[in-house]
Coordinates of C-alpha atoms and ligand atoms in Angstrom, one line a residue:
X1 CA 0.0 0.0 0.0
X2 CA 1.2 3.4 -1.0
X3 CA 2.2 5.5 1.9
X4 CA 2.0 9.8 2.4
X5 CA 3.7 12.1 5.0
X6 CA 0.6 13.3 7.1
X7 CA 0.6 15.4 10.5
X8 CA -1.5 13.7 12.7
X9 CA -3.4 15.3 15.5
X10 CA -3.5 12.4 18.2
X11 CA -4.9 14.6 21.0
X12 CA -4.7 18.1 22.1
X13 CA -1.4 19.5 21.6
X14 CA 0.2 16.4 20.2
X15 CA 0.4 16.5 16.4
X16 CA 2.6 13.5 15.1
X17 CA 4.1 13.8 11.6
X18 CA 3.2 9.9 10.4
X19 CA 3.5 7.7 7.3
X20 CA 0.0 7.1 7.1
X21 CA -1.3 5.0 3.6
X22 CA -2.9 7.0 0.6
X23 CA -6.6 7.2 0.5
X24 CA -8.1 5.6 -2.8
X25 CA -10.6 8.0 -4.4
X26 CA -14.2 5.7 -4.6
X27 CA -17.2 7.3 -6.9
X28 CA -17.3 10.6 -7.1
X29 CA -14.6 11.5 -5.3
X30 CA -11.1 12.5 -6.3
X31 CA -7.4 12.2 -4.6
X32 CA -5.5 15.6 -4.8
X33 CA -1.5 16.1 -4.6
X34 CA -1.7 18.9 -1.8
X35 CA 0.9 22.0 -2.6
X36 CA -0.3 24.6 -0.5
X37 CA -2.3 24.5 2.9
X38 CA -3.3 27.6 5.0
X39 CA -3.4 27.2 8.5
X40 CA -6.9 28.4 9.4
X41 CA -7.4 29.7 13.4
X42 CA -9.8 27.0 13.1
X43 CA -7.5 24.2 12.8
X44 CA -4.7 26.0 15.3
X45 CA -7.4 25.9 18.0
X46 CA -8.3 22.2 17.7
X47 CA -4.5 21.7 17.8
X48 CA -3.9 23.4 21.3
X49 CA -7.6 22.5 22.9
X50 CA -8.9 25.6 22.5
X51 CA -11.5 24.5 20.5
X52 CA -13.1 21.0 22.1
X53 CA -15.4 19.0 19.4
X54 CA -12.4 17.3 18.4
X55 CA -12.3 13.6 17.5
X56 CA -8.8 12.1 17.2
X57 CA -7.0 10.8 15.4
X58 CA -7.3 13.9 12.6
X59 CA -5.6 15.1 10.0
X60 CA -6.7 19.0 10.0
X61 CA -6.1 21.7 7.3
X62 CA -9.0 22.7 4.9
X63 CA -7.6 25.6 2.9
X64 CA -5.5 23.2 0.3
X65 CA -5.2 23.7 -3.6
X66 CA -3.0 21.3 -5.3
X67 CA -2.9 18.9 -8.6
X68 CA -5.4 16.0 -9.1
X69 CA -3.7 12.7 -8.7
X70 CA -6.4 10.2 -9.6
X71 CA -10.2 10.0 -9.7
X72 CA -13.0 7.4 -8.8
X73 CA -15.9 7.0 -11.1
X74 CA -18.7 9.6 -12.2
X75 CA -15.7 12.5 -11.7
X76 CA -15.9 14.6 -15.0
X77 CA -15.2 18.2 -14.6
X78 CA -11.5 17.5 -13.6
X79 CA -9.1 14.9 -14.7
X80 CA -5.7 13.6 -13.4
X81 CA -3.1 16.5 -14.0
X82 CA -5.5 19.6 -13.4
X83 CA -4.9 22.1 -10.9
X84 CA -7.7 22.8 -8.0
X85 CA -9.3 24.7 -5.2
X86 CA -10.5 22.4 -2.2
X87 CA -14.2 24.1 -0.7
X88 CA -13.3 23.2 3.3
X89 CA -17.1 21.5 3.1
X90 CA -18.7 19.4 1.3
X91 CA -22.6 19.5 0.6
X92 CA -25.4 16.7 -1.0
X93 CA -27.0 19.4 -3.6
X94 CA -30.1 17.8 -2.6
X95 CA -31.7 18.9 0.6
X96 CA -33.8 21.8 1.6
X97 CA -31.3 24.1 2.2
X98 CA -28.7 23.2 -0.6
X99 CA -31.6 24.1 -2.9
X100 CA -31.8 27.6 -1.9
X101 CA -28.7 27.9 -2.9
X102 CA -27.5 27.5 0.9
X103 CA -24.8 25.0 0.9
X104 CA -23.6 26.4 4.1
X105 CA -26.5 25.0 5.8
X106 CA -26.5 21.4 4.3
X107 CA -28.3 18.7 6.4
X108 CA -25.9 15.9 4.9
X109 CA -22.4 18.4 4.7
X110 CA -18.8 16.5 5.6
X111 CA -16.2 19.2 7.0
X112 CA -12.5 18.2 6.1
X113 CA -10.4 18.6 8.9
X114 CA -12.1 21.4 11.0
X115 CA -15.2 23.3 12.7
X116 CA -19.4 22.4 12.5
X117 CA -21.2 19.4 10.9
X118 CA -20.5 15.8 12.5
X119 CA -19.3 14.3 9.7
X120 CA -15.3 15.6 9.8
X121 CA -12.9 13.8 7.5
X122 CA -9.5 13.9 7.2
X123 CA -7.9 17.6 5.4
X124 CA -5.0 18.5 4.0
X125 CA -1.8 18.6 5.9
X126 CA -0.8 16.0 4.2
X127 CA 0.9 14.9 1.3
X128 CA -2.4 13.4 -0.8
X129 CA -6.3 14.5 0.1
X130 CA -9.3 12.6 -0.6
X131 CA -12.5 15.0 -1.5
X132 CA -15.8 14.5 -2.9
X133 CA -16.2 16.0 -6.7
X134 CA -18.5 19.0 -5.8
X135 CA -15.7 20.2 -3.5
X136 CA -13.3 20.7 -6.5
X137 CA -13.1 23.8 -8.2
X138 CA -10.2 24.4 -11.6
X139 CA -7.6 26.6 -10.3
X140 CA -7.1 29.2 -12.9
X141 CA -3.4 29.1 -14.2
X142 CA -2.3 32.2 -13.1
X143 CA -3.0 32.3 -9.7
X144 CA -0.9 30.7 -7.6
X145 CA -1.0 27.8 -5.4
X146 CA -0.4 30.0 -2.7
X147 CA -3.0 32.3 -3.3
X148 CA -5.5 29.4 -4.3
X149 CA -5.1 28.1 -0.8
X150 CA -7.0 31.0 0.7
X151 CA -10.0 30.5 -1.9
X152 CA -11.9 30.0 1.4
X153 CA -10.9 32.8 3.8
X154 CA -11.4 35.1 0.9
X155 CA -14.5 33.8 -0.1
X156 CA -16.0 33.6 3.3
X157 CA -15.0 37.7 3.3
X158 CA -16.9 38.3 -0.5
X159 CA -20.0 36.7 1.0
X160 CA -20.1 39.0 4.1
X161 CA -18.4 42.3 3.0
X162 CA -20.7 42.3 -0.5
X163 CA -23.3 39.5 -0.8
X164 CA -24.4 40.3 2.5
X165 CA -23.9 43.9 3.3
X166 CA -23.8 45.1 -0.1
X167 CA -21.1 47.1 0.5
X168 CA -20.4 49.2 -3.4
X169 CA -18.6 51.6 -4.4
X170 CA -17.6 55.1 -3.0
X171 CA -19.3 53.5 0.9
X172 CA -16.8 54.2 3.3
X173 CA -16.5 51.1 5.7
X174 CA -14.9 50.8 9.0
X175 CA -13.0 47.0 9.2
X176 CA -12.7 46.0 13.4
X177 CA -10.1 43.6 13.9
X178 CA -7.7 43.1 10.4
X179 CA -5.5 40.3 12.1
X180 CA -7.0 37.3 10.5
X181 CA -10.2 37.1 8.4
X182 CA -10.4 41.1 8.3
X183 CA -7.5 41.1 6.0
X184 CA -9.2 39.5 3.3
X185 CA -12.3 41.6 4.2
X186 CA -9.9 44.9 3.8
X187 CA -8.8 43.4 0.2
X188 CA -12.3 42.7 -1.1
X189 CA -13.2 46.3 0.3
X190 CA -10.5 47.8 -1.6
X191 CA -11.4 45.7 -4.7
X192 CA -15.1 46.8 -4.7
X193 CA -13.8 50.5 -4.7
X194 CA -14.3 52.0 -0.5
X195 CA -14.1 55.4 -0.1
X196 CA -12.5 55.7 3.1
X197 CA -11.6 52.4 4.3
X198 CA -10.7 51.7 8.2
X199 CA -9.1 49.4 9.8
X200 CA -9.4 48.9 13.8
X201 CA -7.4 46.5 15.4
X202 CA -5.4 46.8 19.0
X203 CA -2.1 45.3 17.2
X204 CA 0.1 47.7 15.7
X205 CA 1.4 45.2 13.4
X206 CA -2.4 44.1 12.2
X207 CA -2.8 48.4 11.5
X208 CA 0.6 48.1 9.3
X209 CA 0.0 45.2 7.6
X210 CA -3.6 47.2 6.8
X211 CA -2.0 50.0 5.6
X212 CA 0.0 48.0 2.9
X213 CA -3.2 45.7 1.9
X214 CA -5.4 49.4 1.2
X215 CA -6.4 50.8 4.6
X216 CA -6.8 54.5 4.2
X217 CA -6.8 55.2 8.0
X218 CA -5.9 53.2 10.6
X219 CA -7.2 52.9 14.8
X220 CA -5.8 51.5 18.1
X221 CA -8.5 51.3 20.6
X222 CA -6.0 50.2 23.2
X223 CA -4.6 53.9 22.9
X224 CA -7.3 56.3 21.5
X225 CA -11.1 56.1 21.6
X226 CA -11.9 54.2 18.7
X227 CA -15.3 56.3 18.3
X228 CA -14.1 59.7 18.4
X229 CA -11.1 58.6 15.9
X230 CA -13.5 56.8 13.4
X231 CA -15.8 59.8 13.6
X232 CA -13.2 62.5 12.9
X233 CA -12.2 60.4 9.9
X234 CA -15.8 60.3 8.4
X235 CA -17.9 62.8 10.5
X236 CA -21.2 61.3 8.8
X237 CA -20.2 57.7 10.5
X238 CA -19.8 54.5 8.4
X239 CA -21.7 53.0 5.7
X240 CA -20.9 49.5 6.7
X241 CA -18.7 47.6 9.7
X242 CA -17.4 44.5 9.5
X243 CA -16.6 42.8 12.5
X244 CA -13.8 40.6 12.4
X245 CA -12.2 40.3 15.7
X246 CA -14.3 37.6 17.4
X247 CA -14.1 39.5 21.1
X248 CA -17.4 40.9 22.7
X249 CA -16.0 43.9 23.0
X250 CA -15.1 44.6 19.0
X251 CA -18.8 44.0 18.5
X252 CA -19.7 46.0 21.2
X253 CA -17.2 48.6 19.4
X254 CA -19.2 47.9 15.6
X255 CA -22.8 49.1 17.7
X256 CA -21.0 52.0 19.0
X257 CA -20.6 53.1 15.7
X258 CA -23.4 52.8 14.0
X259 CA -25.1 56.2 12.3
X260 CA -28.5 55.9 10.3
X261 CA -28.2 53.3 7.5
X262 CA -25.3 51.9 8.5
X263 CA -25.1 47.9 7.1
X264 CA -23.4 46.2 10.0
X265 CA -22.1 42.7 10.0
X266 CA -21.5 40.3 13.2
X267 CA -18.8 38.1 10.8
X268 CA -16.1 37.7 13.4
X269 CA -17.3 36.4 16.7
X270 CA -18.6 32.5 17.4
X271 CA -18.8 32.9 21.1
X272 CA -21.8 33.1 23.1
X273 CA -21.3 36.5 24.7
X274 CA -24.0 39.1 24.4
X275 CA -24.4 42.4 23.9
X276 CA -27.0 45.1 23.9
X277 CA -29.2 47.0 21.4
X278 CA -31.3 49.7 22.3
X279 CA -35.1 49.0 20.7
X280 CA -36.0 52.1 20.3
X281 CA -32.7 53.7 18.9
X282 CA -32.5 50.3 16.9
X283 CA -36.0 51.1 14.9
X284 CA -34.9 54.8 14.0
X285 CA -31.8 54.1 13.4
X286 CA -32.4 51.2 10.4
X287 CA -29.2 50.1 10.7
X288 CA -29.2 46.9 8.9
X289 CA -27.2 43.9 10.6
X290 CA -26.2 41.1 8.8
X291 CA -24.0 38.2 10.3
X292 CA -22.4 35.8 8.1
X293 CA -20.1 32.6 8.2
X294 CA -18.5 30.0 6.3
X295 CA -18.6 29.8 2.1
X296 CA -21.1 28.8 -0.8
X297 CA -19.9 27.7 -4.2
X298 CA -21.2 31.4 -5.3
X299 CA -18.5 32.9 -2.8
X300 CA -15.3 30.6 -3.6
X301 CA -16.7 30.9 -7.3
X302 CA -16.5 35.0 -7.4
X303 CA -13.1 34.4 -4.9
X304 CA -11.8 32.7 -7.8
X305 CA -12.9 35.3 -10.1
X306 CA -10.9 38.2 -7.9
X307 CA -7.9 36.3 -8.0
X308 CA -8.0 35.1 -11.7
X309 CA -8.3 38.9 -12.8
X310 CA -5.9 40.5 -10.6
X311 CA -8.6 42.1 -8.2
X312 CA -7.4 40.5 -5.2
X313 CA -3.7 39.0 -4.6
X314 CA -3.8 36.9 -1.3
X315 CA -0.2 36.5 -1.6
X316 CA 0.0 39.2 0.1
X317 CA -0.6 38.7 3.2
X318 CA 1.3 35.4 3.9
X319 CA 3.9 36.0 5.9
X320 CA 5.9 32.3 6.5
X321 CA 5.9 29.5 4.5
X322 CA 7.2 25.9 5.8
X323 CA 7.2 22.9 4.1
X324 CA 5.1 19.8 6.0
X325 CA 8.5 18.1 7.6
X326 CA 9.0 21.6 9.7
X327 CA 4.5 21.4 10.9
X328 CA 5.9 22.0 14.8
X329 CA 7.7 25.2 13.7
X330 CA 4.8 26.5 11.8
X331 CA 2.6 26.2 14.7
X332 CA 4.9 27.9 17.2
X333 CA 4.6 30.8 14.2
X334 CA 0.7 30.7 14.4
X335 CA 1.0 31.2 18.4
X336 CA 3.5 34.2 17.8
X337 CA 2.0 38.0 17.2
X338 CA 4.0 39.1 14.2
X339 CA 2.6 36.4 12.0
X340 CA 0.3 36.6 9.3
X341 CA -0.7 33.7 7.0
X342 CA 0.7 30.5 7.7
X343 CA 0.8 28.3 4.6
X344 CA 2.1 24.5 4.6
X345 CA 3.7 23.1 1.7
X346 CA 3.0 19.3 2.0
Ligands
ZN401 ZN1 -10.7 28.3 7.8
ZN402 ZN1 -27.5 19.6 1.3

């Protein structure tokens, strides 16, 4: 039997690089040559216990691209040799929900490798993936391997910043917390043409790294008040926030700054901390809140669109690259402040 590197999460804080044997792709599925895999907070937190619905042994990492090795029956839109985009999720196409156009909310959906449904398989730190065919999207050629990785992150930012909140041209948008999922929210921002475009964060390195990925302004609530310095920037307020921090206190920040009209979206925060809206104030204000999470085939679609045409280059904002034999160092990167992207070449 054929045999792959893997990194193998036995238990909480104990990730074993093992030979482990090569899936065989069955009916519909396909077996993909990993090149690049982010490492998604997600998978970090299963890694050290932070996050506890955990079933070991796992192989986690679900933001792969890489090159078709073989494929099972009733495959046809790639072939061995083709370069793809891995969706983290899979979904039937078939229930309730998937026929709305809601994939997201599939009641038969797989997750490789992280966070929600019960059916978790293995992802993609690892030399060879297994994934069912309507994860698989054709990497365009020119965009990297690198930069395909992050179809999801990127896509998961296109469906909040503008399927949801609509954001469009000329609005000026207010971005709290740019350390992880808010940088791709600040690039699809800039893309879709924001006036004045600010990024809150209380890490001066997230606020740089802003600045170089389009921020027009930048604010450090742990040194000025945030809602004096947003509304000095843009005295008429923003048109939309996106939270995406994940702390209470950032979404606390977003309702803070609301004016009339303002699109508001909870994006960042999965905790079940609460916070308080005034009914009254709520009803004249009509701010409109959206919350959004996870991907659709629509969003890692129009991802892929951005990057294929040069809108969006998620290159960016990777900031170490390690190849699967060094998996240990890369994670004591991911617990470190001045990191950015973490990407695993397996
Ligand atoms: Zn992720
Ligand atoms: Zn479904």
């Amino acid at each position: 039997m054929k045999k792959m590197l893997a990194a193998v999460l036995l238990d909480f804080n104990k990730v074993e690089l093992q030979e482990v044997p090569v899936p065989q792709p069955g009916a519909g599925q396909a077996l993909v040559r990993i090149k690049s895999c982010g490492i998604c907070q997600t998978d970090y937190k299963a890694i050290k216990g932070i996050r506890r619905n955990v079933k070991f042994p796992i192989i986690t990492g679900h933001e792969p691209a890489g090159v078709v090795a073989a494929v099972g029956p009733n495959v046809k839109h790639v072939k061995e040799g083709d370069e793809v985009i891995i969706g983290p999720s899979g979904f039937c196409g078939l229930c309730y929900y998937c026929r709305l156009g809601l994939a997201h909310y599939c009641e038969n959906a797989y997750i490789t490798g992280g966070d929600g449904p019960d059916d978790v398989r293995n992802g993609s730190f690892a030399e060879y993936t297994l994934c069912e065919r309507n994860a698989l999207f054709p990497k365009p050629a020119n965009v990297s391997f690198d930069a395909a990785c992050q179809t999801e992150p990127l896509g998961g930012a296109w469906k909040g910043v503008i399927h949801y909140s609509q954001m469009t041209i000329g609005d000026d948008v207010v971005v709290v917390g740019t350390g992880g999922i808010g940088m791709y929210c600040l690039m699809v921002a800039k893309a879709a043409g924001a006036g004045r475009l600010i990024a809150v964060d209380v890490s001066e390195h997230a606020l740089e790294v802003a600045k170089t990925l389009g921020a027009t302004h930048t604010v450090n609530p742990a040194k000025v008040d945030a809602k004096a310095a947003v509304y000095q920037i843009i005295p008429r307020g923003p048109d939309v926030i996106i939270e995406a921090a994940g702390p209470i206190d950032a979404v606390k920040l977003m309702v803070s700054l609301l004016r009339r009209g303002t699109r508001w979206n909870v994006f960042g925060i999965t905790t079940h901390e609460k916070f308080e809206m005034d009914g009254g104030l709520t009803h004249f204000l009509e701010a409109r809140m959206d919350a959004s999470f996870g991907t659709t085939p629509l969003a890692i679609q129009k991802s892929i669109m951005l990057m294929e045409r040069g809108l969006v280059n998620p290159e960016r904002v990777i900031s170490h690259r390690f190849p699967l034999t060094q998996f240990h160092q890369a994670l004591e990167v991911m617990g470190s402040r001045d990191r950015n992207k973490v990407v695993i070449h397996p």
